[in-house]
């Protein structure tokens, strides 16, 4: 896969604008809350940071995103503060009243880091979400202590911020595949050199915690003592792919086990304890390049993959292949273009999301496969919800662990839709995912209330 961009696929109806108009009309019915934030420059990644404050009607939380510029100003890593309205607080008539060209009052830029090159991927360290890793168009992985980094004024010619740590080990550019371990400060990366590289940043994270701001950025203060960013080498390099590695993910139960996917259509499972060769290599996991992978933290047997063949596939690690070829439990089909991101819900083991170049972010529940069967059903098996609020490719999204049904998503918008990017923070109405009997009981109470109010 050479490009994560591309025009919207499919020549059928409805058009992008028609689909978007229909979506906006239905926002008050389908959503509990939504914030739409116009981005002057597209962001290729978005991640939730730490929660800052809990209040009666809303919470405040960090959000990490980026600005991919045209060179007229530097590329940046952005730390924003977001206000997240709590469930069942926002008035339905208000949430669809937004201007697509405006910035949301719920999203405010807190700090800007001038990044060496464009930011392709952002990942936060689970043990300390103030520590983030970024991928750019280079072989290095950059580590940032976002609280210690100074806020920078973005102007043409401004010197780049200095990373708090540089991870070296790739022989060619590593642009997208990046993961952080849940249990230990380990970093995993994949690149064009067809390798998966593992680092431990334990000692350096300890140092950052006791001596923040080790790497003064130029222009940060009057103190002009500038030091080079410390560099660490890889703990292990793992080879088994035959083309670019596009995504990587740690096992939820072991810091030594991880998986990777690539442009060779392979899914590979690794174990650092057994050497640098694959433990299991799944040939033809999809019918095209694989773009993304996620390992279920609530059910470690389940692995998701997304591909340029427009599908999402669900694998059971206990039975990955049949006759040497990938044998998924189920193939999820609804996207009309390449799938760019898949991610399990942090709250419900059967629920996951997938976003694609078709501008759609789907929410699925694999427990609902078969519920809408029959010749009259046109609903994709397992499809729970379709978020159609973006008008171009949805390059990244992230479930909020503090508010599990709240999602942030970003699209890289084509010039036909105004260019730049769109960031949306949204939560579907809970009647969609709550237990059916619970919903029916609530609706019955609502019906009784309406009948009482309308009685003479």
Short mmCIF file of C-alpha atoms in Angstrom, two decimals:
data_model
loop_
_atom_site.label_atom_id
_atom_site.label_comp_id
_atom_site.label_asym_id
_atom_site.label_seq_id
_atom_site.Cartn_x
_atom_site.Cartn_y
_atom_site.Cartn_z
CA UNK A 1 0.00 0.00 0.00
CA UNK A 2 1.62 3.22 -1.14
CA UNK A 3 -1.05 5.74 -0.12
CA UNK A 4 -3.67 5.91 2.60
CA UNK A 5 -5.58 8.47 0.57
CA UNK A 6 -7.72 8.25 -2.51
CA UNK A 7 -11.08 9.37 -3.81
CA UNK A 8 -14.31 7.96 -2.51
CA UNK A 9 -15.12 4.68 -4.18
CA UNK A 10 -18.21 3.51 -5.96
CA UNK A 11 -20.21 5.13 -8.70
CA UNK A 12 -23.70 4.39 -7.37
CA UNK A 13 -26.19 6.52 -5.50
CA UNK A 14 -26.38 8.29 -3.16
CA UNK A 15 -23.61 10.79 -3.77
CA UNK A 16 -21.38 11.89 -0.91
CA UNK A 17 -23.34 15.13 -0.48
CA UNK A 18 -26.69 13.32 -0.57
CA UNK A 19 -25.53 10.78 1.99
CA UNK A 20 -24.18 13.55 4.21
CA UNK A 21 -27.42 15.60 3.99
CA UNK A 22 -29.45 12.57 4.95
CA UNK A 23 -27.08 11.84 7.84
CA UNK A 24 -27.25 15.40 9.19
CA UNK A 25 -31.04 15.34 9.07
CA UNK A 26 -31.03 12.17 11.22
CA UNK A 27 -28.41 13.35 13.76
CA UNK A 28 -30.98 14.35 16.46
CA UNK A 29 -32.55 10.89 16.23
CA UNK A 30 -29.43 8.71 16.03
CA UNK A 31 -26.99 10.50 18.36
CA UNK A 32 -26.88 11.26 22.05
CA UNK A 33 -24.14 13.84 21.44
CA UNK A 34 -21.93 15.05 18.59
CA UNK A 35 -19.24 17.71 18.17
CA UNK A 36 -17.99 18.66 14.70
CA UNK A 37 -14.61 20.41 14.49
CA UNK A 38 -13.18 21.74 11.23
CA UNK A 39 -9.43 21.26 10.79
CA UNK A 40 -7.49 23.68 8.60
CA UNK A 41 -4.91 20.92 8.05
CA UNK A 42 -5.79 17.21 8.00
CA UNK A 43 -4.82 14.97 10.91
CA UNK A 44 -3.85 11.40 10.00
CA UNK A 45 -4.26 10.16 13.57
CA UNK A 46 -6.31 10.90 16.70
CA UNK A 47 -5.97 9.48 20.23
CA UNK A 48 -7.52 10.12 23.62
CA UNK A 49 -5.18 11.22 26.39
CA UNK A 50 -5.74 11.37 30.15
CA UNK A 51 -9.00 12.54 31.70
CA UNK A 52 -8.47 15.92 33.38
CA UNK A 53 -11.72 16.70 35.17
CA UNK A 54 -15.15 15.25 35.91
CA UNK A 55 -18.07 17.65 36.34
CA UNK A 56 -21.84 17.30 36.65
CA UNK A 57 -22.73 17.52 32.99
CA UNK A 58 -19.44 17.08 31.16
CA UNK A 59 -15.89 15.79 31.50
CA UNK A 60 -12.64 17.32 30.29
CA UNK A 61 -10.01 15.18 28.59
CA UNK A 62 -6.83 15.49 26.54
CA UNK A 63 -6.90 14.66 22.85
CA UNK A 64 -3.87 14.12 20.60
CA UNK A 65 -4.00 14.95 16.90
CA UNK A 66 -1.75 16.49 14.28
CA UNK A 67 -1.55 19.01 11.47
CA UNK A 68 -0.29 17.72 8.12
CA UNK A 69 0.59 20.92 6.29
CA UNK A 70 1.63 21.83 2.76
CA UNK A 71 4.98 23.20 3.91
CA UNK A 72 3.89 26.83 4.27
CA UNK A 73 3.98 26.24 8.06
CA UNK A 74 5.57 23.37 10.00
CA UNK A 75 3.89 20.02 10.65
CA UNK A 76 2.72 19.71 14.24
CA UNK A 77 1.67 17.36 17.00
CA UNK A 78 -1.31 18.99 18.74
CA UNK A 79 -2.46 18.49 22.32
CA UNK A 80 -6.07 19.64 22.73
CA UNK A 81 -8.46 19.85 25.65
CA UNK A 82 -11.93 18.46 24.96
CA UNK A 83 -15.17 18.93 26.82
CA UNK A 84 -17.24 15.74 26.54
CA UNK A 85 -20.92 16.13 27.33
CA UNK A 86 -22.18 13.26 29.46
CA UNK A 87 -24.83 10.81 28.21
CA UNK A 88 -28.45 12.01 28.11
CA UNK A 89 -27.52 15.64 28.73
CA UNK A 90 -27.41 17.29 25.27
CA UNK A 91 -30.67 18.52 23.75
CA UNK A 92 -31.47 16.71 20.48
CA UNK A 93 -32.35 19.93 18.65
CA UNK A 94 -28.91 21.41 19.38
CA UNK A 95 -26.47 18.68 18.39
CA UNK A 96 -27.12 18.94 14.64
CA UNK A 97 -26.85 22.74 14.58
CA UNK A 98 -23.22 23.06 13.60
CA UNK A 99 -21.35 24.77 10.78
CA UNK A 100 -19.07 22.42 8.85
CA UNK A 101 -16.53 25.22 8.32
CA UNK A 102 -16.33 26.19 12.01
CA UNK A 103 -14.30 24.97 14.94
CA UNK A 104 -16.16 23.33 17.78
CA UNK A 105 -16.36 25.12 21.15
CA UNK A 106 -15.80 21.70 22.74
CA UNK A 107 -12.27 21.34 21.27
CA UNK A 108 -9.56 23.82 22.26
CA UNK A 109 -5.88 23.65 21.34
CA UNK A 110 -3.77 23.44 24.50
CA UNK A 111 -0.23 22.92 23.21
CA UNK A 112 1.58 22.63 19.89
CA UNK A 113 4.76 20.65 19.27
CA UNK A 114 6.61 21.36 16.01
CA UNK A 115 7.12 17.88 14.65
CA UNK A 116 10.09 16.76 12.49
CA UNK A 117 8.06 15.79 9.40
CA UNK A 118 4.38 14.95 9.12
CA UNK A 119 2.72 12.87 11.86
CA UNK A 120 1.40 9.65 10.35
CA UNK A 121 0.53 7.84 13.56
CA UNK A 122 0.14 8.69 17.27
CA UNK A 123 0.08 6.13 20.10
CA UNK A 124 -0.06 6.84 23.84
CA UNK A 125 1.69 4.79 26.54
CA UNK A 126 -1.03 3.02 28.59
CA UNK A 127 0.97 3.27 31.83
CA UNK A 128 1.38 7.03 31.35
CA UNK A 129 -0.73 8.59 28.62
CA UNK A 130 1.31 11.82 28.79
CA UNK A 131 4.00 9.84 26.94
CA UNK A 132 3.23 9.41 23.24
CA UNK A 133 5.02 7.85 20.28
CA UNK A 134 4.80 9.18 16.73
CA UNK A 135 5.64 7.88 13.28
CA UNK A 136 6.78 10.15 10.49
CA UNK A 137 8.34 9.57 7.07
CA UNK A 138 11.60 8.25 8.51
CA UNK A 139 12.97 5.02 10.00
CA UNK A 140 12.79 6.45 13.54
CA UNK A 141 10.06 6.32 16.17
CA UNK A 142 9.84 9.53 18.21
CA UNK A 143 8.84 9.60 21.90
CA UNK A 144 7.37 12.75 23.45
CA UNK A 145 6.59 13.72 27.03
CA UNK A 146 3.75 16.06 26.04
CA UNK A 147 3.44 17.67 29.47
CA UNK A 148 7.15 18.54 29.63
CA UNK A 149 7.41 19.71 26.01
CA UNK A 150 7.11 23.50 25.64
CA UNK A 151 4.27 25.08 23.68
CA UNK A 152 5.58 26.32 20.33
CA UNK A 153 4.52 29.16 18.08
CA UNK A 154 4.02 27.75 14.58
CA UNK A 155 5.64 29.94 11.94
CA UNK A 156 7.56 29.16 8.78
CA UNK A 157 11.20 28.52 9.60
CA UNK A 158 10.61 27.79 13.29
CA UNK A 159 13.02 25.10 14.54
CA UNK A 160 11.61 21.67 15.24
CA UNK A 161 10.80 20.53 18.75
CA UNK A 162 13.22 17.95 20.13
CA UNK A 163 11.83 14.49 20.89
CA UNK A 164 12.44 13.23 24.43
CA UNK A 165 13.63 9.94 22.96
CA UNK A 166 14.43 8.50 19.52
CA UNK A 167 14.00 4.78 18.82
CA UNK A 168 16.29 3.39 16.10
CA UNK A 169 16.22 -0.02 14.46
CA UNK A 170 14.48 0.22 11.08
CA UNK A 171 16.56 0.27 7.91
CA UNK A 172 13.88 2.04 5.85
CA UNK A 173 10.97 4.37 6.56
CA UNK A 174 8.43 3.20 9.15
CA UNK A 175 5.31 5.28 8.57
CA UNK A 176 2.17 3.69 10.03
CA UNK A 177 2.64 0.48 12.06
CA UNK A 178 3.00 1.52 15.70
CA UNK A 179 1.82 0.07 19.03
CA UNK A 180 2.39 0.46 22.77
CA UNK A 181 2.17 -2.42 25.24
CA UNK A 182 -0.57 -2.35 27.90
CA UNK A 183 1.45 -3.93 30.72
CA UNK A 184 5.04 -2.72 30.15
CA UNK A 185 6.66 0.32 28.48
CA UNK A 186 7.40 -1.51 25.24
CA UNK A 187 7.08 -0.05 21.75
CA UNK A 188 6.45 -1.99 18.54
CA UNK A 189 6.84 -0.73 14.98
CA UNK A 190 6.71 -1.98 11.40
CA UNK A 191 8.08 -0.46 8.22
CA UNK A 192 9.05 -0.60 4.59
CA UNK A 193 12.06 -2.77 5.48
CA UNK A 194 9.50 -5.60 5.97
CA UNK A 195 10.49 -5.94 9.62
CA UNK A 196 8.80 -5.61 13.00
CA UNK A 197 10.98 -3.88 15.61
CA UNK A 198 10.62 -4.00 19.42
CA UNK A 199 12.03 -1.54 21.98
CA UNK A 200 11.91 -1.23 25.74
CA UNK A 201 11.76 2.35 27.02
CA UNK A 202 11.44 1.42 30.70
CA UNK A 203 14.67 3.03 31.94
CA UNK A 204 14.15 6.17 29.90
CA UNK A 205 10.53 6.62 31.01
CA UNK A 206 11.74 6.39 34.63
CA UNK A 207 14.28 9.13 33.89
CA UNK A 208 11.66 11.33 32.20
CA UNK A 209 9.44 11.03 35.27
CA UNK A 210 12.18 12.28 37.61
CA UNK A 211 13.87 14.76 35.27
CA UNK A 212 11.21 16.17 32.92
CA UNK A 213 12.27 18.30 30.02
CA UNK A 214 15.61 16.59 29.43
CA UNK A 215 15.64 17.81 25.85
CA UNK A 216 15.18 21.53 25.69
CA UNK A 217 13.58 22.62 22.46
CA UNK A 218 15.11 25.63 20.76
CA UNK A 219 13.18 28.75 21.53
CA UNK A 220 11.51 27.11 24.54
CA UNK A 221 12.94 29.51 27.11
CA UNK A 222 15.89 31.77 27.80
CA UNK A 223 17.97 28.75 28.72
CA UNK A 224 19.96 27.89 25.61
CA UNK A 225 21.49 24.63 26.89
CA UNK A 226 20.46 22.29 24.11
CA UNK A 227 21.06 18.60 24.27
CA UNK A 228 20.56 16.00 21.58
CA UNK A 229 17.67 13.63 22.00
CA UNK A 230 18.80 10.33 23.58
CA UNK A 231 18.71 7.36 21.19
CA UNK A 232 18.03 3.73 22.08
CA UNK A 233 18.48 0.70 19.89
CA UNK A 234 16.04 -2.14 19.35
CA UNK A 235 15.58 -5.04 21.73
CA UNK A 236 14.59 -7.27 18.80
CA UNK A 237 14.04 -7.23 15.03
CA UNK A 238 11.53 -9.73 13.63
CA UNK A 239 11.50 -10.73 9.98
CA UNK A 240 8.89 -12.76 8.13
CA UNK A 241 6.92 -10.35 5.96
CA UNK A 242 7.66 -10.05 2.25
CA UNK A 243 6.39 -6.49 1.86
CA UNK A 244 5.77 -3.33 3.92
CA UNK A 245 4.42 -3.92 7.44
CA UNK A 246 1.32 -1.73 7.78
CA UNK A 247 0.15 -2.35 11.36
CA UNK A 248 1.20 -4.08 14.59
CA UNK A 249 -0.46 -4.89 17.91
CA UNK A 250 0.56 -6.42 21.23
CA UNK A 251 -1.22 -9.39 22.76
CA UNK A 252 -3.50 -8.19 25.58
CA UNK A 253 -2.13 -10.86 27.94
CA UNK A 254 1.61 -10.98 27.16
CA UNK A 255 4.20 -8.29 26.54
CA UNK A 256 6.25 -10.83 24.58
CA UNK A 257 3.55 -11.76 22.06
CA UNK A 258 2.35 -9.56 19.22
CA UNK A 259 0.94 -9.63 15.69
CA UNK A 260 1.51 -7.77 12.45
CA UNK A 261 -0.09 -7.34 9.03
CA UNK A 262 1.34 -6.12 5.74
CA UNK A 263 1.11 -5.53 2.03
CA UNK A 264 1.97 -9.21 1.47
CA UNK A 265 -1.62 -10.07 2.56
CA UNK A 266 -0.22 -11.90 5.59
CA UNK A 267 -1.13 -11.89 9.27
CA UNK A 268 1.80 -12.98 11.45
CA UNK A 269 1.91 -13.89 15.15
CA UNK A 270 5.22 -13.49 17.00
CA UNK A 271 6.67 -14.45 20.37
CA UNK A 272 9.86 -12.63 21.42
CA UNK A 273 10.73 -15.50 23.79
CA UNK A 274 11.10 -18.00 20.94
CA UNK A 275 13.28 -15.97 18.59
CA UNK A 276 12.85 -13.57 15.69
CA UNK A 277 10.94 -15.85 13.31
CA UNK A 278 7.13 -16.06 13.01
CA UNK A 279 5.23 -18.36 15.37
CA UNK A 280 2.29 -18.51 12.94
CA UNK A 281 2.17 -17.00 9.45
CA UNK A 282 -1.29 -16.71 7.92
CA UNK A 283 -0.95 -16.53 4.15
CA UNK A 284 -3.76 -14.88 2.16
CA UNK A 285 -5.46 -13.53 5.26
CA UNK A 286 -7.21 -11.18 2.79
CA UNK A 287 -7.44 -10.83 -0.98
CA UNK A 288 -5.32 -7.66 -1.01
CA UNK A 289 -2.94 -5.56 1.14
CA UNK A 290 -3.72 -5.58 4.87
CA UNK A 291 -3.88 -2.12 6.42
CA UNK A 292 -4.81 -2.66 10.06
CA UNK A 293 -5.06 -5.17 12.90
CA UNK A 294 -6.41 -5.18 16.47
CA UNK A 295 -6.25 -7.79 19.22
CA UNK A 296 -9.28 -8.04 21.52
CA UNK A 297 -8.35 -7.01 25.09
CA UNK A 298 -11.47 -8.67 26.54
CA UNK A 299 -11.22 -11.93 24.56
CA UNK A 300 -7.62 -12.64 23.64
CA UNK A 301 -8.55 -15.32 21.10
CA UNK A 302 -10.09 -12.77 18.72
CA UNK A 303 -8.06 -10.75 16.19
CA UNK A 304 -9.48 -8.26 13.65
CA UNK A 305 -7.94 -7.31 10.32
CA UNK A 306 -8.89 -4.73 7.69
CA UNK A 307 -7.81 -4.63 4.07
CA UNK A 308 -7.75 -2.96 0.68
CA UNK A 309 -10.23 -5.67 -0.36
CA UNK A 310 -12.87 -3.54 1.49
CA UNK A 311 -13.53 -6.20 4.15
CA UNK A 312 -12.96 -6.71 7.86
CA UNK A 313 -12.11 -10.25 8.93
CA UNK A 314 -12.40 -11.85 12.35
CA UNK A 315 -9.87 -14.56 13.23
CA UNK A 316 -9.64 -16.98 16.14
CA UNK A 317 -5.97 -17.36 17.10
CA UNK A 318 -6.61 -21.04 17.99
CA UNK A 319 -7.64 -21.82 14.41
CA UNK A 320 -6.15 -19.27 12.03
CA UNK A 321 -5.74 -21.31 8.86
CA UNK A 322 -7.26 -24.07 6.77
CA UNK A 323 -4.87 -25.82 4.39
CA UNK A 324 -2.32 -23.08 5.02
CA UNK A 325 -4.62 -20.24 4.00
CA UNK A 326 -6.33 -17.72 6.27
CA UNK A 327 -9.59 -19.04 7.68
CA UNK A 328 -11.57 -16.23 9.34
CA UNK A 329 -14.56 -16.88 11.59
CA UNK A 330 -16.48 -14.23 9.68
CA UNK A 331 -15.98 -11.70 6.88
CA UNK A 332 -17.71 -8.37 7.49
CA UNK A 333 -18.78 -6.68 4.27
CA UNK A 334 -20.28 -3.22 4.08
CA UNK A 335 -17.50 -0.80 3.13
CA UNK A 336 -17.16 0.20 -0.53
CA UNK A 337 -13.45 1.10 -0.32
CA UNK A 338 -10.26 0.10 1.48
CA UNK A 339 -10.53 -0.36 5.25
CA UNK A 340 -7.97 1.84 7.04
CA UNK A 341 -8.60 1.24 10.74
CA UNK A 342 -10.20 -1.45 12.94
CA UNK A 343 -10.55 -1.27 16.70
CA UNK A 344 -12.28 -3.27 19.40
CA UNK A 345 -14.52 -1.56 21.94
CA UNK A 346 -12.80 -1.25 25.34
CA UNK A 347 -16.08 -2.07 27.06
CA UNK A 348 -17.83 -4.89 25.17
CA UNK A 349 -15.94 -7.91 23.86
CA UNK A 350 -18.13 -8.44 20.79
CA UNK A 351 -18.26 -4.83 19.56
CA UNK A 352 -15.74 -3.14 17.24
CA UNK A 353 -15.43 -0.32 14.74
CA UNK A 354 -14.03 -0.08 11.22
CA UNK A 355 -13.31 3.02 9.14
CA UNK A 356 -12.52 3.24 5.46
CA UNK A 357 -11.75 5.34 2.41
CA UNK A 358 -15.51 5.39 1.67
CA UNK A 359 -15.96 8.00 4.43
CA UNK A 360 -17.91 5.64 6.70
CA UNK A 361 -17.16 4.43 10.22
CA UNK A 362 -19.12 1.25 10.96
CA UNK A 363 -19.82 -0.16 14.42
CA UNK A 364 -20.28 -3.93 14.48
CA UNK A 365 -21.37 -6.54 17.03
CA UNK A 366 -20.30 -10.04 16.03
CA UNK A 367 -22.80 -11.49 18.52
CA UNK A 368 -25.57 -10.15 16.28
CA UNK A 369 -24.49 -12.13 13.22
CA UNK A 370 -27.57 -14.00 12.00
CA UNK A 371 -30.12 -11.84 13.83
CA UNK A 372 -31.26 -10.05 10.67
CA UNK A 373 -31.14 -13.05 8.35
CA UNK A 374 -33.64 -13.89 5.67
CA UNK A 375 -34.22 -12.97 2.02
CA UNK A 376 -35.74 -9.59 2.88
CA UNK A 377 -32.80 -8.43 4.96
CA UNK A 378 -30.37 -6.03 3.32
CA UNK A 379 -28.49 -5.28 6.53
CA UNK A 380 -24.87 -6.45 6.63
CA UNK A 381 -24.41 -9.27 9.11
CA UNK A 382 -23.38 -7.91 12.50
CA UNK A 383 -23.71 -4.23 11.54
CA UNK A 384 -24.92 -2.21 14.53
CA UNK A 385 -24.45 1.41 13.41
CA UNK A 386 -23.18 3.44 10.43
CA UNK A 387 -21.55 6.79 11.18
CA UNK A 388 -21.72 8.79 7.94
CA UNK A 389 -20.73 12.18 9.29
CA UNK A 390 -17.47 12.35 7.35
CA UNK A 391 -17.42 13.25 3.65
CA UNK A 392 -14.06 11.70 2.83
CA UNK A 393 -11.74 8.92 3.97
CA UNK A 394 -11.86 8.25 7.73
CA UNK A 395 -8.16 7.73 8.43
CA UNK A 396 -8.35 7.06 12.17
CA UNK A 397 -10.68 6.77 15.16
CA UNK A 398 -10.38 5.92 18.85
CA UNK A 399 -12.86 4.61 21.43
CA UNK A 400 -12.82 6.52 24.72
CA UNK A 401 -11.94 4.18 27.60
CA UNK A 402 -13.34 6.68 30.14
CA UNK A 403 -16.66 6.93 28.26
CA UNK A 404 -16.78 3.69 26.25
CA UNK A 405 -19.45 4.57 23.67
CA UNK A 406 -17.86 7.94 22.84
CA UNK A 407 -15.63 7.90 19.75
CA UNK A 408 -13.32 10.45 18.16
CA UNK A 409 -12.78 10.15 14.40
CA UNK A 410 -10.88 12.14 11.78
CA UNK A 411 -11.17 12.39 8.01
CA UNK A 412 -8.62 13.64 5.50
CA UNK A 413 -10.89 15.75 3.31
CA UNK A 414 -10.55 16.14 -0.44
CA UNK A 415 -10.63 19.57 -2.04
CA UNK A 416 -14.15 18.78 -3.27
CA UNK A 417 -15.33 18.93 0.35
CA UNK A 418 -13.29 21.97 1.30
CA UNK A 419 -9.92 20.36 1.98
CA UNK A 420 -8.29 20.18 5.38
CA UNK A 421 -9.88 17.69 7.71
CA UNK A 422 -12.86 17.02 9.95
CA UNK A 423 -12.69 15.85 13.55
CA UNK A 424 -15.86 14.51 15.13
CA UNK A 425 -16.53 13.38 18.69
CA UNK A 426 -19.75 11.43 18.88
CA UNK A 427 -21.89 9.01 20.83
CA UNK A 428 -24.77 7.08 19.31
CA UNK A 429 -28.08 7.08 21.18
CA UNK A 430 -28.06 4.30 23.78
CA UNK A 431 -31.35 2.82 22.53
CA UNK A 432 -29.29 1.29 19.71
CA UNK A 433 -26.96 -0.83 21.83
CA UNK A 434 -28.75 -1.44 25.12
CA UNK A 435 -30.49 -4.81 25.73
CA UNK A 436 -33.65 -5.06 23.67
CA UNK A 437 -36.05 -5.71 26.54
CA UNK A 438 -34.62 -2.77 28.49
CA UNK A 439 -35.22 -0.48 25.52
CA UNK A 440 -38.76 -1.75 24.96
CA UNK A 441 -39.61 -1.14 28.63
CA UNK A 442 -38.30 2.43 28.44
CA UNK A 443 -40.16 3.15 25.21
CA UNK A 444 -43.37 1.79 26.73
CA UNK A 445 -42.98 4.22 29.64
CA UNK A 446 -42.41 7.03 27.15
CA UNK A 447 -45.52 6.02 25.19
CA UNK A 448 -47.60 6.02 28.37
CA UNK A 449 -46.30 9.50 29.19
CA UNK A 450 -47.26 10.80 25.72
CA UNK A 451 -50.74 9.28 25.96
CA UNK A 452 -51.22 10.83 29.40
CA UNK A 453 -50.09 14.26 28.19
CA UNK A 454 -52.35 14.13 25.12
CA UNK A 455 -55.45 13.05 27.07
CA UNK A 456 -58.17 15.75 27.30
#
